Coordinates of C-alpha atoms and ligand atoms in Angstrom, one line a residue:
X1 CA 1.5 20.2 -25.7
X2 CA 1.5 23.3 -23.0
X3 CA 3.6 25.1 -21.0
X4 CA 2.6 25.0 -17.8
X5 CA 4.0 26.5 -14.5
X6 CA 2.9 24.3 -11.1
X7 CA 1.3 25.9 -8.3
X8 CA 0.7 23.2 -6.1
X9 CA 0.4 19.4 -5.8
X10 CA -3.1 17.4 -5.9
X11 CA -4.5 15.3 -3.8
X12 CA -2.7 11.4 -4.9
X13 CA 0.4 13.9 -5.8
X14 CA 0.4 15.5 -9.4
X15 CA 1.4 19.2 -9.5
X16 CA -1.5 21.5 -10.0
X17 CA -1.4 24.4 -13.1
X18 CA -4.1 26.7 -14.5
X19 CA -4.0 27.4 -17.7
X20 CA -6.0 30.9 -18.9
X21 CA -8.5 29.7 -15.5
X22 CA -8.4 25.6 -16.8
X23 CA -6.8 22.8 -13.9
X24 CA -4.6 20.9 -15.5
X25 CA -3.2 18.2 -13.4
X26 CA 0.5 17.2 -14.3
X27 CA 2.1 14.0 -13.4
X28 CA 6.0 14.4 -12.7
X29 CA 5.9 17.9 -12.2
X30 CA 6.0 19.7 -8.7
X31 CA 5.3 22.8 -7.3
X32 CA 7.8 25.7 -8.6
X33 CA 8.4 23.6 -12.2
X34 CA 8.2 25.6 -15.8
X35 CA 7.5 22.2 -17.9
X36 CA 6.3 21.6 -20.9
X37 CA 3.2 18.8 -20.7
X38 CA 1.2 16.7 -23.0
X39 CA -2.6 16.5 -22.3
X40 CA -3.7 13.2 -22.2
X41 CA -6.9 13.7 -20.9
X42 CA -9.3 16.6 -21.7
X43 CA -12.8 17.4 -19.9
X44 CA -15.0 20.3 -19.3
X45 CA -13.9 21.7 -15.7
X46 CA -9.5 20.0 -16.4
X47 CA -7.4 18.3 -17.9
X48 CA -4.8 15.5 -16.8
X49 CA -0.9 15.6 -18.6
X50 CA 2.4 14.4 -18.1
X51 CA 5.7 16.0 -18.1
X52 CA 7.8 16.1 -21.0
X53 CA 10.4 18.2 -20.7
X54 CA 11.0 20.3 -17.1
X55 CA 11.8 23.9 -18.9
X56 CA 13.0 25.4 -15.4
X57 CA 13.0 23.1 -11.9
X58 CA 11.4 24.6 -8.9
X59 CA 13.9 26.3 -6.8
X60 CA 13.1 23.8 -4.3
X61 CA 13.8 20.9 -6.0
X62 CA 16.4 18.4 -4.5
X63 CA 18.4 16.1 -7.1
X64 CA 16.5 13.0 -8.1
X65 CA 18.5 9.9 -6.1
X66 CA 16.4 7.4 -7.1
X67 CA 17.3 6.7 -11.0
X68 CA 16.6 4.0 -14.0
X69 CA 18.5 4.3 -17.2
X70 CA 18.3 8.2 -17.0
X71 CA 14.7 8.0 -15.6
X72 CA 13.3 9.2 -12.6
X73 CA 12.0 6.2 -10.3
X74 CA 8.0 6.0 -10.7
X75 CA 8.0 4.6 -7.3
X76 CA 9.2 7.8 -5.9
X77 CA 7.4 10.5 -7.9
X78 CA 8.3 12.8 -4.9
X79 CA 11.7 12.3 -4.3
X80 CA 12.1 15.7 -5.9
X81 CA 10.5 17.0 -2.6
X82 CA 12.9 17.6 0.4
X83 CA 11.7 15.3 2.8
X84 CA 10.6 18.1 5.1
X85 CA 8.2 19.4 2.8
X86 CA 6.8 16.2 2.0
X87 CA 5.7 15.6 5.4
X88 CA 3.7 18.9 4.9
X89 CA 2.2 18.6 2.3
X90 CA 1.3 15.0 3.2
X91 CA -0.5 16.6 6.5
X92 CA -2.4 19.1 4.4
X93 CA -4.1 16.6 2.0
X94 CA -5.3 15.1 5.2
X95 CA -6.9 18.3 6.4
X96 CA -7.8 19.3 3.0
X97 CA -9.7 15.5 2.5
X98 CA -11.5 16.0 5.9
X99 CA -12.5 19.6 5.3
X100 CA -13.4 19.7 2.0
X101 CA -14.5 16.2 0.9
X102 CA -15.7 15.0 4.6
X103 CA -17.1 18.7 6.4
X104 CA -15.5 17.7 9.2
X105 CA -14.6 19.8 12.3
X106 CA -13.8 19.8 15.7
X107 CA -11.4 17.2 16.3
X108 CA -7.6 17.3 16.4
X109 CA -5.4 17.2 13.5
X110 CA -2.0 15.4 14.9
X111 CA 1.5 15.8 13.7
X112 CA 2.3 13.7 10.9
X113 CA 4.4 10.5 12.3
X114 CA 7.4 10.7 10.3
X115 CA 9.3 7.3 8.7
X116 CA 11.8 5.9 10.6
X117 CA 14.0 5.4 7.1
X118 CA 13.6 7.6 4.2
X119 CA 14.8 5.4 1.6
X120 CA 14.7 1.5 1.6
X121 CA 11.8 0.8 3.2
X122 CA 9.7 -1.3 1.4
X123 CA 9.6 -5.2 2.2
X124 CA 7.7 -6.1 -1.5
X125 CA 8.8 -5.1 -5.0
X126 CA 7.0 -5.8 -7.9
X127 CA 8.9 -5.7 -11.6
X128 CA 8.1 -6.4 -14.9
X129 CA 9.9 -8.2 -17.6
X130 CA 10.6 -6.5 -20.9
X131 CA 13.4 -6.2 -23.1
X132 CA 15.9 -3.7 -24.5
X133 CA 18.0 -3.9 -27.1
X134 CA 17.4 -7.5 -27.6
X135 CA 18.1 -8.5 -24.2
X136 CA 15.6 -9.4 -21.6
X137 CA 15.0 -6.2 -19.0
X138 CA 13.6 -6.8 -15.6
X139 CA 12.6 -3.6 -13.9
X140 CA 9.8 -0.5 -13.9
X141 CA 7.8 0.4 -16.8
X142 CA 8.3 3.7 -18.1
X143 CA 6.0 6.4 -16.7
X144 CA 3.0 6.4 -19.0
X145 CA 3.9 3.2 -20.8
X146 CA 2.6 -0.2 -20.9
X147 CA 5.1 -1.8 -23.4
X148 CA 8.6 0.0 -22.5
X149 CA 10.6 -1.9 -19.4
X150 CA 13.3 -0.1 -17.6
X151 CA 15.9 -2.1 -16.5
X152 CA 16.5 -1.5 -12.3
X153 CA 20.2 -2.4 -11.1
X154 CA 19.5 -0.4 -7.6
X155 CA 16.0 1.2 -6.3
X156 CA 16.9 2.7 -3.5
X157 CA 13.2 1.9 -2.2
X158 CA 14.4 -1.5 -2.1
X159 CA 16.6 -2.7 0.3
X160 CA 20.3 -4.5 -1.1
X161 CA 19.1 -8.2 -0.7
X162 CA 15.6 -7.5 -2.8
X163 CA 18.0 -5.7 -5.4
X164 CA 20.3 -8.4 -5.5
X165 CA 17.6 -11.1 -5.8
X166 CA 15.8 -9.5 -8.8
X167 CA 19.2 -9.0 -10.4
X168 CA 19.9 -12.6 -10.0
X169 CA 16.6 -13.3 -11.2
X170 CA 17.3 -11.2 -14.7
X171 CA 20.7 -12.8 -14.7
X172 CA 19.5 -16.2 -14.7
X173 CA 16.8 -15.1 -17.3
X174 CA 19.4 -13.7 -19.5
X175 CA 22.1 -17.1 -19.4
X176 CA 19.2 -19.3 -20.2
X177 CA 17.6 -17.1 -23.2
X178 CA 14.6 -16.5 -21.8
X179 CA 12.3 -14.0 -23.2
X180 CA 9.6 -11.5 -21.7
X181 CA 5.8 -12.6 -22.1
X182 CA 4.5 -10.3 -25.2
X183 CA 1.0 -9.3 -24.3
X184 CA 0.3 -8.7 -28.3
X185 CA 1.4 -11.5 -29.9
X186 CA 1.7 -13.7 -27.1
X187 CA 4.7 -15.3 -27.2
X188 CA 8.0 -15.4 -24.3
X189 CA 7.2 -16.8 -21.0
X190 CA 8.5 -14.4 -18.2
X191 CA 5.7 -11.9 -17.1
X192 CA 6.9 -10.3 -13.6
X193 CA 8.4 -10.7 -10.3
X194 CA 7.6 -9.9 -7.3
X195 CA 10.2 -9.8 -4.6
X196 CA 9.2 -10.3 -0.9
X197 CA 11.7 -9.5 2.0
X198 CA 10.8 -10.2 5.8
X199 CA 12.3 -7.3 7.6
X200 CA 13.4 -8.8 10.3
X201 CA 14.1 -12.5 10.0
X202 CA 16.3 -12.0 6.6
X203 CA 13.9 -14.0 4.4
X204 CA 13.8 -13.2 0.7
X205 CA 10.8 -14.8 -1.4
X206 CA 11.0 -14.6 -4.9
X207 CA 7.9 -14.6 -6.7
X208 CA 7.7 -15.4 -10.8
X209 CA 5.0 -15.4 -12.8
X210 CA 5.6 -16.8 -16.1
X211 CA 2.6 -17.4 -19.3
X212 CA 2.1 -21.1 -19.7
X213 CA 4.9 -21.9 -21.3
X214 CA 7.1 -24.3 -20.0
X215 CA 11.1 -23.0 -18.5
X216 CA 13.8 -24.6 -17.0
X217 CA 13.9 -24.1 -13.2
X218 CA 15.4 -21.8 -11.6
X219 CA 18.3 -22.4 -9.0
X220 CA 16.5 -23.7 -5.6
X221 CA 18.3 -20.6 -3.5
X222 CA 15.8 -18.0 -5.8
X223 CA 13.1 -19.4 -3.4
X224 CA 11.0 -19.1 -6.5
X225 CA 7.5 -20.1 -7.2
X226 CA 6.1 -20.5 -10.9
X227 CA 2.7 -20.0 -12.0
X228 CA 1.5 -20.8 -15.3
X229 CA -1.1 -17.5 -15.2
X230 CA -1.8 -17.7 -19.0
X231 CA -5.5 -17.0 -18.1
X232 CA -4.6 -15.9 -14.2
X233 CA -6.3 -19.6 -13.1
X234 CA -3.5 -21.8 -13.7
X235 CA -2.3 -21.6 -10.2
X236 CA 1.4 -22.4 -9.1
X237 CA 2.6 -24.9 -10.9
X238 CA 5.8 -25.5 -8.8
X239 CA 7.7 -23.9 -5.6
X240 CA 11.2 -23.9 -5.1
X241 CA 12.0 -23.2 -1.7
X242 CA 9.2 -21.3 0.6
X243 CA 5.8 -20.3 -0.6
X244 CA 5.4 -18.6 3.0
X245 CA 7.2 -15.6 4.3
X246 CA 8.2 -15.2 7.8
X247 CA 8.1 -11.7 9.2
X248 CA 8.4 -9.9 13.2
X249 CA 6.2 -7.8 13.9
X250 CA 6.2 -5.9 17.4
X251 CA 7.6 -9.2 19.3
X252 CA 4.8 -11.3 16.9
X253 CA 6.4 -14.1 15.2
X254 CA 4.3 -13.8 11.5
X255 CA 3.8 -16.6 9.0
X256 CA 2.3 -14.5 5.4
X257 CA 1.2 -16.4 2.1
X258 CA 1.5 -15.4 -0.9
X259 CA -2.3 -14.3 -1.4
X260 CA -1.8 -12.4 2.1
X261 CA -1.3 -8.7 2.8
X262 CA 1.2 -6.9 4.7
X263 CA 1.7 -3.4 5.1
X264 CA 5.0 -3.1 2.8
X265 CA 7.0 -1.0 5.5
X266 CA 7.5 -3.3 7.9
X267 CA 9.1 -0.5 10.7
X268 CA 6.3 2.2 10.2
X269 CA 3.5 -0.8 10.3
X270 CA 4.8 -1.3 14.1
X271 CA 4.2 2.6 14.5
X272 CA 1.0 2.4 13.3
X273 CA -0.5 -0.5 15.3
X274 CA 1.3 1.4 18.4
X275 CA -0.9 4.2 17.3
X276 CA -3.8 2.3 17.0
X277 CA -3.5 0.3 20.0
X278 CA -2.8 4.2 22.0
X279 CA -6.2 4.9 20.2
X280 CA -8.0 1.2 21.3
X281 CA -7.2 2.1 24.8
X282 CA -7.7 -1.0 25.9
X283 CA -7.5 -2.5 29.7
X284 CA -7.4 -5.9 29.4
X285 CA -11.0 -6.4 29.2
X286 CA -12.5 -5.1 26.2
X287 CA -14.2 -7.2 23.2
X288 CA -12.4 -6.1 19.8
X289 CA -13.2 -6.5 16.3
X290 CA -10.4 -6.4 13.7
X291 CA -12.3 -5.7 10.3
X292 CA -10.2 -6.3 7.4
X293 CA -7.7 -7.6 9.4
X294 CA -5.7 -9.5 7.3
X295 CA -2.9 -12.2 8.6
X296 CA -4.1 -10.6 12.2
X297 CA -1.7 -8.0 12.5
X298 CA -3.3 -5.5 14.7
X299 CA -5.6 -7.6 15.9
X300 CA -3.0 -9.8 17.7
X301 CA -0.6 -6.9 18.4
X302 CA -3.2 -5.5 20.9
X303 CA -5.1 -9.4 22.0
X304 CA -2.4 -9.0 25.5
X305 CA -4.3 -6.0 26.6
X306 CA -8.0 -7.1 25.4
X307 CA -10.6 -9.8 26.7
X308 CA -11.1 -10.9 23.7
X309 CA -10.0 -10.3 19.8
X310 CA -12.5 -11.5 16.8
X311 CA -10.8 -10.7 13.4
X312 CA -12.9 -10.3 10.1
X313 CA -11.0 -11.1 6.7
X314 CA -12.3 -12.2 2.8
X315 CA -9.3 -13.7 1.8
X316 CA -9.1 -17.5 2.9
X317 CA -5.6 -18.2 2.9
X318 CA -5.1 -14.7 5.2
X319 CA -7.5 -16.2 8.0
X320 CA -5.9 -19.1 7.8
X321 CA -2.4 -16.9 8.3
X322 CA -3.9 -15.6 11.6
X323 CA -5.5 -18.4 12.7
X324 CA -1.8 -20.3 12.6
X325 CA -0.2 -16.8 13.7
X326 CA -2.2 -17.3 17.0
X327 CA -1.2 -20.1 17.6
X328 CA 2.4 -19.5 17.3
X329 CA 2.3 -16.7 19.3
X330 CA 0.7 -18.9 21.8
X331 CA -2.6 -15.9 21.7
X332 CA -5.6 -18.0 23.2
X333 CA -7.9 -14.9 22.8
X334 CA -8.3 -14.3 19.5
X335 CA -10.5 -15.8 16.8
X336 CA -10.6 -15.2 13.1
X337 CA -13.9 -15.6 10.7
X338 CA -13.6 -15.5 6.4
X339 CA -15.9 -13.4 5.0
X340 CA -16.8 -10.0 3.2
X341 CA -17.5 -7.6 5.8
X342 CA -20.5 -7.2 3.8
X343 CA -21.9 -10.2 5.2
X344 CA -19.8 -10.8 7.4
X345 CA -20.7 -8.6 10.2
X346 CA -23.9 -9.1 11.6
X347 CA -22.7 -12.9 12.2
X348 CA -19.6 -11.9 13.8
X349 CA -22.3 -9.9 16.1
X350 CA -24.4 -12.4 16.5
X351 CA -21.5 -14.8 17.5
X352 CA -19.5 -12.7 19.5
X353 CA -21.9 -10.0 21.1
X354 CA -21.5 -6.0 21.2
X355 CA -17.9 -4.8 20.8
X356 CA -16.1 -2.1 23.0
X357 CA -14.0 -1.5 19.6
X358 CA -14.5 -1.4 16.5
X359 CA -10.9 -1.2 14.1
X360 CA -11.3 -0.6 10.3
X361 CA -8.4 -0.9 8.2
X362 CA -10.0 -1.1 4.9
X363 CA -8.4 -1.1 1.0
X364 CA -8.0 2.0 -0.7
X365 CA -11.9 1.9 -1.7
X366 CA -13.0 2.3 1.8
X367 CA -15.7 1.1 3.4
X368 CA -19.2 1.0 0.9
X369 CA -22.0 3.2 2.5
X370 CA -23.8 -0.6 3.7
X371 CA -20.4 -1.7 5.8
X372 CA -20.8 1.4 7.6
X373 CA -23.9 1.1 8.1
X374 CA -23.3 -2.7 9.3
X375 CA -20.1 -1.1 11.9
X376 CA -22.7 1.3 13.0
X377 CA -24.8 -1.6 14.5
X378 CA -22.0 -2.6 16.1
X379 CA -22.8 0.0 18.5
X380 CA -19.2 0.1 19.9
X381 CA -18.3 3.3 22.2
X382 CA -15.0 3.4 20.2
X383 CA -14.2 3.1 16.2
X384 CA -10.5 3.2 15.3
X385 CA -10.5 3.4 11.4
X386 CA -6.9 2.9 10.1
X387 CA -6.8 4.5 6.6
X388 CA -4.2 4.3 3.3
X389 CA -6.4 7.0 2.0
X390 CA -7.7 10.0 3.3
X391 CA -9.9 10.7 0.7
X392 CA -12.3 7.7 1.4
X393 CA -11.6 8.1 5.3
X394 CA -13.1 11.4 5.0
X395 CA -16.6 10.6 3.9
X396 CA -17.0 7.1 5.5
X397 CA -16.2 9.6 8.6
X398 CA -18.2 11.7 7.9
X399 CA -21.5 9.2 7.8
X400 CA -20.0 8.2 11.0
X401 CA -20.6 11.2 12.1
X402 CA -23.9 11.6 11.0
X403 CA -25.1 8.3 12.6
X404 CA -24.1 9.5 16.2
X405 CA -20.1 9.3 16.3
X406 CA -17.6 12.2 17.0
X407 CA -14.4 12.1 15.5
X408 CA -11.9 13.0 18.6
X409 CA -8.3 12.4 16.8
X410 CA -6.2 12.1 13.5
X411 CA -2.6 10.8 12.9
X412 CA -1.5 11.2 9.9
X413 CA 1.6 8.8 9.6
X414 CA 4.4 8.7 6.7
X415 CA 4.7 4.7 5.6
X416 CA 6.0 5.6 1.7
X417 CA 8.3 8.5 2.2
X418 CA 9.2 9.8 -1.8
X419 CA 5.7 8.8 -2.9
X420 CA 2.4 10.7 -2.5
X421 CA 0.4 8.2 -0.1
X422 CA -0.4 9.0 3.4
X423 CA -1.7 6.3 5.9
X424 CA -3.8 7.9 8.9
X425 CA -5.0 6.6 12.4
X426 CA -8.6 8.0 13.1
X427 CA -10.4 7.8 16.5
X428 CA -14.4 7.7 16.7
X429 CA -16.6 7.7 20.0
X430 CA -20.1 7.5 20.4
X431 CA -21.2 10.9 22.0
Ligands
SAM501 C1 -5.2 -2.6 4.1 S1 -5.3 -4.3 4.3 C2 -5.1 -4.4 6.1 C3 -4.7 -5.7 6.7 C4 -4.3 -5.8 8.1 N1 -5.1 -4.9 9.0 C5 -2.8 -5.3 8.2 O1 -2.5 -4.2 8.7 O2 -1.9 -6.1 7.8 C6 -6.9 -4.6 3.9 C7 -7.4 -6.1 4.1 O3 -8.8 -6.1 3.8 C8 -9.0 -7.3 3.1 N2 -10.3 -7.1 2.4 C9 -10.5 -6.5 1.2 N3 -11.8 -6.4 0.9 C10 -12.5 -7.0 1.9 C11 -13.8 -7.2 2.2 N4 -14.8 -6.8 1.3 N5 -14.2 -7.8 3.3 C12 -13.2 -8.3 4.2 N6 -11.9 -8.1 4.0 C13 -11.5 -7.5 2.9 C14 -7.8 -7.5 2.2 O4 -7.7 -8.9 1.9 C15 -6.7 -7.1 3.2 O5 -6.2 -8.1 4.0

């Protein structure tokens, strides 16, 4: 155990503290705090801890609003930050990542986009079943525990209808005795839920995922789904109501499967296409390659104002997403290959000739030193990489850079306000 006082916050959001010259990086604790910490993790050049006790809160410090039987939400390890400052500090990670980890220089850093909605954002949930006091909990674990479930009545991430759905799921769990899945002795059936929400059509999609054992159903208006994930290849073993969610996106009518990603705030996602479509700059003409483009989102956002739209995505039931989301959208010039962008992108070349853009919206990994290399051949005069993480952006910039590219512009844009992540549009051209 130390006391520590924070001096600043790290790169993915713990607070910073030096103890006689030695980092110790401090999850829960923010810039300003006296806490006391326990080390978890010891190595020659820092150490990583968590807060135990906060001895004396930063002067800056606003009251935690999101709260779980007495416990801070671990969804919004910032909310502790007014929001002001959050956007700042958000901005200076990005420059920090570019500078420090990427060299970078010479291009301009834009204003962070702030979030439309501060607090209830987030179109997916995902909660674990536990129990407490001999009754079954549905909710968060507790920061830095894998066994301990705390039960959530209101996240105020969430919006009311996803808190009222997971409630009803726990009640329903609760009236027919149910009991969490025990990961050590393996007994109890109920392993987590995930709850799905689209934004703008109303749509709730209630996602269980139980251990083999068999439950009585839940009621039909759950939408639920039930997988027997015992060893995680049992597959769904019965749907109640819709496996597919239904989402608008800029004017795009959107059908998502399970399997499928969407960005989780559905009103900053439209921000950050806009962004990236201002970055594009299309004319009506150009060829454009969506890598990693998921159910087609950006992809078909911008097709109105390109020639042509070829999408790139590795999971099948995604493409499949896109391919049906064309359709519905009555989008004739797009077309969407399944594949690792590994492999898949000297086909897609071969298929579809050169590109006039190239958009990368990657995972939080980034893009491996070979896919860059694979965009590179692309030869496209533009690159728009969209990025959840700026410190992978930085370096695949960075080699970028070094194969002939200049980076022109960055956007830092706010999509999880109360958390640490920052989401960033970057703009590439050939020099
Ligand atoms: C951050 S998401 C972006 C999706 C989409 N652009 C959007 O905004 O909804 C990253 C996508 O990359 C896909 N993906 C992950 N690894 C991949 C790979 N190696 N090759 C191709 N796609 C991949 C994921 O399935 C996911 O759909």
């Amino acid at each position: 155990m130390l006391e520590l006082e924070i001096d600043s916050l790290a790169q993915g959001g713990r607070g910073v503290a030096r103890a006689n010259g030695y980092v110790v990086f401090v999850s829960g604790a923010l810039p300003g705090d006296r806490v006391l910490a326990r080390l978890q993790k010891t190595k020659r050049a820092y150490a990583e801890g968590a807060v135990v006790e906060l001895l004396r809160p930063s002067s800056a410090r606003i009251a935690d609003r999101c709260v779980h039987d007495g416990e801070p939400c671990p969804g919004a390890s910032w909310q502790g930050l007014p929001y002001k400052r959050q956007l700042a500090e958000k901005r200076a990670h990005v420059a920090d990542a570019l500078d420090r980890l990427g060299g970078l220089e010479g291009f301009e850093l834009e204003p962070i986009e702030p979030a439309v909605e501060p607090w209830r954002y987030r179109n997916k949930l995902e909660y674990s079943f536990g129990e407490r006091g001999g009754e079954i909990a549905l909710g968060f674990h507790r920061r830095g525990s894998w066994h301990e479930v705390v039960n959530v009545d209101d996240c105020l991430l969430a919006s009311e209808a996803n808190n009222r759905a997971r409630n009803d799921v726990r009640a329903w769990a609760s009236a027919e005795d149910l009991a969490a899945y025990d990961r050590s002795t393996r007994d109890g059936a109920l392993r987590n839920l995930v709850v799905r929400e689209g934004r703008r059509t109303g749509q709730i999609q209630t996602r269980l995922v139980t251990s083999a054992i068999e439950i009585p159903r839940p009621p039909t208006d759950l939408h639920t789904v039930i997988e027997g994930s015992g060893s995680g290849t049992d597959g769904p073993t019965g749907a109640l109501g819709s496996e597919r969610l239904f989402e608008k996106v800029r004017g795009l009518e959107l059908r998502l499967s399970a399997t499928a990603f969407l960005q989780t705030n559905t009103e900053m996602a439209e921000r950050l296409y806009a962004i990236a479509g201002d970055f594009a700059a299309l004319s009506g003409t150009q060829r454009v390659f969506d890598l990693y483009c998921g159910i087609g989102t950006i992809g078909l956002s911008l097709a109105s104002s390109a020639g042509e739209v070829w999408g790139l995505e590795s999971v099948p039931e995604a493409v499949a997403d896109a391919e049906e989301n064309a359709r519905r959208n009555e989008i004739s010039n797009a077309r969407f290959l399944c594949a690792d962008a590994r492999l898949g992108i000297r086909p897609l070349l071969d298929r579809a000739g050169r590109p006039d853009v190239v958009i990368v919206d990657p995972p939080r990994a980034g893009l491996s030193k070979k896919v860059v290399r694979r965009v590179v051949e692309c030869e496209a005069p533009r690159i728009v990489y969209v990025s959840c993480n700026p410190t992978t952006l930085a370096p695949n910039t960075a080699q970028l850079v070094e194969a002939g590219y200049t980076l022109r512009r960055v956007k830092p844009v706010d999509m999880f306000p109360q958390t640490p992540h920052v989401e960033c549009v970057a703009l590439l051209e050939r020099s």
